[in-house]
Coordinates of C-alpha atoms in Angstrom, one line a residue:
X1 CA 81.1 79.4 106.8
X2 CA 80.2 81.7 104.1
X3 CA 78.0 83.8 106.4
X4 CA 80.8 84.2 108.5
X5 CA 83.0 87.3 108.8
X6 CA 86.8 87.7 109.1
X7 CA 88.4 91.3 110.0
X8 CA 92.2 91.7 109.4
X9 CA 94.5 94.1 111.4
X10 CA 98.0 94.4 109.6
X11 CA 100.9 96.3 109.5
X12 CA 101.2 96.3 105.9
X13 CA 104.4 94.2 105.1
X14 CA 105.0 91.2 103.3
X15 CA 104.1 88.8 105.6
X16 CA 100.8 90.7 106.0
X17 CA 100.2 90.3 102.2
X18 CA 100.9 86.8 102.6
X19 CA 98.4 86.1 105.4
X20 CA 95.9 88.4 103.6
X21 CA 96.1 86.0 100.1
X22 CA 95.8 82.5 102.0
X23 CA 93.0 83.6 104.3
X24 CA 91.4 85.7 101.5
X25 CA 90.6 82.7 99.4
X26 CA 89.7 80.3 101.7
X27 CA 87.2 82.8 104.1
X28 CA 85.4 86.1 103.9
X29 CA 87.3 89.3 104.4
X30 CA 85.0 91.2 106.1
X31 CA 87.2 95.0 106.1
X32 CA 91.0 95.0 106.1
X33 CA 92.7 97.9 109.0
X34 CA 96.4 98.9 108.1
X35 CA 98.4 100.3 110.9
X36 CA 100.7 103.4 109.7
X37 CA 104.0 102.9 110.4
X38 CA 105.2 104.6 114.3
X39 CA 108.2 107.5 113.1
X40 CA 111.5 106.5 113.2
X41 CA 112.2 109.1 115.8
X42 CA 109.0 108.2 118.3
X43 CA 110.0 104.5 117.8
X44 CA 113.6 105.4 118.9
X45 CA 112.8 107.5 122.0
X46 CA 110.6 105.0 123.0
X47 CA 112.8 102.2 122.6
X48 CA 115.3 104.2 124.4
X49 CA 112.9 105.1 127.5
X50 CA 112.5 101.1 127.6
X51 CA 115.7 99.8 127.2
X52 CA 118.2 102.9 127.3
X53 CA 120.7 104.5 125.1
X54 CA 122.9 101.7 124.6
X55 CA 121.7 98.6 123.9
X56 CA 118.9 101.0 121.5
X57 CA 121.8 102.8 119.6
X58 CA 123.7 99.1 119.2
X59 CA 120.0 97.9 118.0
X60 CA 120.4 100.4 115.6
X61 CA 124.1 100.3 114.0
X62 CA 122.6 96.3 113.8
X63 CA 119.6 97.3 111.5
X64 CA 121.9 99.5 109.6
X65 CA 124.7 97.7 109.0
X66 CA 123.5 94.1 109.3
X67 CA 120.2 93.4 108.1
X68 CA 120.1 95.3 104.3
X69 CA 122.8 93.4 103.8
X70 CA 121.4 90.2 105.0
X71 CA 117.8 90.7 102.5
X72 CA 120.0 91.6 99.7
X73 CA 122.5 88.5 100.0
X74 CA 119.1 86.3 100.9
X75 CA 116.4 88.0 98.5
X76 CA 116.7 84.8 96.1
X77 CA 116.4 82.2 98.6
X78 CA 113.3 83.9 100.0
X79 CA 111.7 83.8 96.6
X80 CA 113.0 80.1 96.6
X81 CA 110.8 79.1 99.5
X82 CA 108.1 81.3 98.4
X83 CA 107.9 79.6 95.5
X84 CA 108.8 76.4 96.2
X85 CA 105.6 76.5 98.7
X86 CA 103.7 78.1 96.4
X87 CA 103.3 81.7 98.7
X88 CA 101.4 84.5 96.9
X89 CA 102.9 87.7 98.4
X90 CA 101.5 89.9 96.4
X91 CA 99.9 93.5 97.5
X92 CA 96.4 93.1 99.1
X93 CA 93.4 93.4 96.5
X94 CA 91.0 94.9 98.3
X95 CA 90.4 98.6 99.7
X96 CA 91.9 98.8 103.3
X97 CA 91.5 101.4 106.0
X98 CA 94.2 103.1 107.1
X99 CA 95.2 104.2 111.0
X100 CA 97.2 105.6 112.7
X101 CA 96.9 102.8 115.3
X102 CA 94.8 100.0 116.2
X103 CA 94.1 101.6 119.5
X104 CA 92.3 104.0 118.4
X105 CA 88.6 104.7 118.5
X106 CA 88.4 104.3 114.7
X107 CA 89.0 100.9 114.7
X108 CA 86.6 100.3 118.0
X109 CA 84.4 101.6 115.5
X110 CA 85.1 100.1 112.5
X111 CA 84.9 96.3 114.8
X112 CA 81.5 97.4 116.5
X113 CA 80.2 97.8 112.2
X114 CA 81.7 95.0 110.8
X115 CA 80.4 92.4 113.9
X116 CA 83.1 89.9 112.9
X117 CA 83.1 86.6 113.9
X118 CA 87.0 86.2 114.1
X119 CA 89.8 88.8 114.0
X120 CA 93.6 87.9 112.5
X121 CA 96.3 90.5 113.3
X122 CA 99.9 90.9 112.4
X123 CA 103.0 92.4 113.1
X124 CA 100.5 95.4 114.6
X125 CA 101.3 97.4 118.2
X126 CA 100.2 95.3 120.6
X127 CA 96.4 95.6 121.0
X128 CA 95.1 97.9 124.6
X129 CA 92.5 96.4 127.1
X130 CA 90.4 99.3 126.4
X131 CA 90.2 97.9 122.2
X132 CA 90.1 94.0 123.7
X133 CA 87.4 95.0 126.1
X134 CA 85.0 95.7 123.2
X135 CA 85.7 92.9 121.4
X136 CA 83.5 89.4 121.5
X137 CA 85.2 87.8 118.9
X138 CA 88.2 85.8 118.9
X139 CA 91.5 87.6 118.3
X140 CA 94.2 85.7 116.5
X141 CA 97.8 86.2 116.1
X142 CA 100.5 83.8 114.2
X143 CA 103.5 84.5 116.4
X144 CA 107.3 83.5 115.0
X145 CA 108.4 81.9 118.5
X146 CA 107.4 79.4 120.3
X147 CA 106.1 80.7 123.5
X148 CA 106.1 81.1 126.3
X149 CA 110.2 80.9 125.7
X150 CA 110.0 82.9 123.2
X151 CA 108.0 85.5 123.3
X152 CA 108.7 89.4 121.9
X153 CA 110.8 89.3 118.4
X154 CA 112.8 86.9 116.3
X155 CA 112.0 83.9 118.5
X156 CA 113.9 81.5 115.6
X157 CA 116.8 83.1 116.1
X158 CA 117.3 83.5 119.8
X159 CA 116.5 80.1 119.9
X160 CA 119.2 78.9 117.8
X161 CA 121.8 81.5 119.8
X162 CA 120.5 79.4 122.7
X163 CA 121.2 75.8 121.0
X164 CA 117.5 75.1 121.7
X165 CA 116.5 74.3 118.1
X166 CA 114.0 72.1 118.7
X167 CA 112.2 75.2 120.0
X168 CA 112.7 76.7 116.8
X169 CA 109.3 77.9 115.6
X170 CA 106.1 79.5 115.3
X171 CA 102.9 79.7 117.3
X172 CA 99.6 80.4 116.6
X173 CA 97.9 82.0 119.8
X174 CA 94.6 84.2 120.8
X175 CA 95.5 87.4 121.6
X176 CA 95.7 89.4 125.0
X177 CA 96.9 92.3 126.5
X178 CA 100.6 91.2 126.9
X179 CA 103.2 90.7 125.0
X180 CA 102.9 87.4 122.9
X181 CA 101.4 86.0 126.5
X182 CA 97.6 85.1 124.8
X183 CA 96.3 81.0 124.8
X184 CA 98.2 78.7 122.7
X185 CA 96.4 77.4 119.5
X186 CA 99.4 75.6 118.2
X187 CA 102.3 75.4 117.4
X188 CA 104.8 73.9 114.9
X189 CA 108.8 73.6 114.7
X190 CA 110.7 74.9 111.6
X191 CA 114.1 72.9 110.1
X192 CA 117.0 75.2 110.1
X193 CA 120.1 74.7 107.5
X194 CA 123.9 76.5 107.3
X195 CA 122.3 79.0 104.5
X196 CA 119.9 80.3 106.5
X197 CA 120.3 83.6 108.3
X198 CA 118.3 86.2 110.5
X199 CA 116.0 87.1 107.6
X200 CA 115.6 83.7 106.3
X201 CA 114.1 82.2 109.6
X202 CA 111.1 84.5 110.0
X203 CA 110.0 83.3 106.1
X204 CA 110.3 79.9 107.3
X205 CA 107.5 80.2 110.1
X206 CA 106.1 82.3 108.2
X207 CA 105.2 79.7 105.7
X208 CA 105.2 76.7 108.7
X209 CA 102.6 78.6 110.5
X210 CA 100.0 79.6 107.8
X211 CA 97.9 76.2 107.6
X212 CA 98.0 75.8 111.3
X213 CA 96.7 79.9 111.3
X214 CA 93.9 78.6 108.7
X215 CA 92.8 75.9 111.2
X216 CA 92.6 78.1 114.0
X217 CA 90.5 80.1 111.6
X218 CA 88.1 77.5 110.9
X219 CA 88.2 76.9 114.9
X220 CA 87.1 80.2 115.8
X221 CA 84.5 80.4 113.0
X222 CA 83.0 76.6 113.8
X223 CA 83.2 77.6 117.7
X224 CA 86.0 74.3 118.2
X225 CA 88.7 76.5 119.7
X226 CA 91.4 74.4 122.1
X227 CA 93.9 75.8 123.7
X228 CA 96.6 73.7 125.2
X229 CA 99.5 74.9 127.6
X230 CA 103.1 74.7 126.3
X231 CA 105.9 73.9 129.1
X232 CA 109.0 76.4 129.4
X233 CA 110.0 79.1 131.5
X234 CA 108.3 82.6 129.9
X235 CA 110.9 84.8 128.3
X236 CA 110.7 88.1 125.9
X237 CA 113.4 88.9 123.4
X238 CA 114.3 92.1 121.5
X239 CA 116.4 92.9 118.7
X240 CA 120.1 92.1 118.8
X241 CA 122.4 94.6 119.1
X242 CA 125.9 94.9 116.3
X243 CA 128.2 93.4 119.2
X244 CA 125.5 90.5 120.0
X245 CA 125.0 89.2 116.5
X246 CA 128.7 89.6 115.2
X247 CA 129.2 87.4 118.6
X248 CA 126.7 85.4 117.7
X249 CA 127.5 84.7 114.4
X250 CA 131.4 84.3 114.9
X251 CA 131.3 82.4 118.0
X252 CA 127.9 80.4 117.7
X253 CA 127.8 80.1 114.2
X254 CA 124.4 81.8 114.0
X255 CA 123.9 83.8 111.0

């Protein structure tokens, strides 16, 4: 598989770093693509056009109030696991291109060059018909939810707010036009415990899902890809709001 070519579309955050290190060792890295960041105010008027005014501004005081909070009370334990499972999240080491999205025709372009024989994305926009449509390679995306129930964000915690821990995980899936809606790969379950919290459980599939997102790698590049159909009734999930996760948390026990 040395011949063979892998192209990476990230957003640039940790957990891109991560996936960048293990499948950066083990394949070849054709071209990394960053995805800039979407402003803070055309991310809330679009959120607001989607889900209105309310439940966006509650979003909100929750990412203000809450979660800084939550990394700085859990920074240690995430270094723990990171450790303890031997994670490299270190910057990427090689020269990325930079977008403004991964939409655009500057990445069609940048694909139709580098001919790759398998493409990994995360935590990008989700990817158009129009860039799909050009595409001939498989698309792959390590997803923290189990789908189809738990599709959208933080699929570990709305499944413990559910009491459906045994769908507590992460899935690795090709990718389509919808929303975390592409063919199952696999999938794995993560172990919870009473220290973990809302920051803490995306770390955990992180790290659950990266050898099952290497062996969907060496599917796509050996031609062996199976998909399989996971049972459950389709759901997408957003970010809580203040009022759901103090709920949550005091009534559920959720953290």
């Amino acid at each position: 598989m040395d011949n063979k070519k892998i192209l990476l579309l990230l957003n640039g955050g940790m957990s891109s770093n991560v996936i960048f290190n293990v499948l950066n060792e083990k394949f070849n890295i054709s071209k990394v693509i960053i995805e800039s960041k979407e402003s803070k105010s055309a991310y809330i008027k679009r959120r607001m056009k989607k889900l209105g005014v309310t439940i966006v501004l509650g979003q909100l005081l929750f990412k203000i109030m809450i979660v800084p909070a939550l990394k700085y009370f859990s920074k240690k334990r995430i270094n723990e696991y990171l450790k303890l499972h031997k994670i490299d999240s270190s910057d990427i080491s090689v020269e990325t291109v930079k977008v403004a999205s991964v939409n655009s025709d500057e990445v069609i372009e940048i694909i139709n060059q580098e001919s790759p024989d398998a493409i990994v994305i995360n935590g990008t926009s989700i990817i158009s018909k129009k860039v799909l449509s050009t595409i001939s390679c498989p698309v792959i995306n390590m997803h923290a939810g189990l789908t189809p129930m738990y599709r959208g964000v933080y699929g570990g915690y709305w499944s413990l707010v559910n009491n459906d821990e045994k769908n507590c995980g992460v899935t690795v899936h090709l990718v389509d036009a919808g929303i975390d809606t592409g063919s199952i790969l696999y999938q794995t379950r993560i172990e919870i415990d009473a220290k973990d919290n809302f920051v803490v459980y995306p770390v955990k599939q992180l790290i659950a899902g990266l050898p099952f997102l290497i062996k969907a790698v060496e599917d796509a590049l050996n031609n062996d890809l199976k998909i399989f159909k996971a049972e459950g009734k389709s759901m997408i999930w957003t970010h809580p709001t203040l009022t759901e996760y103090l709920y949550n948390r005091i009534v559920k026990g959720v953290k």
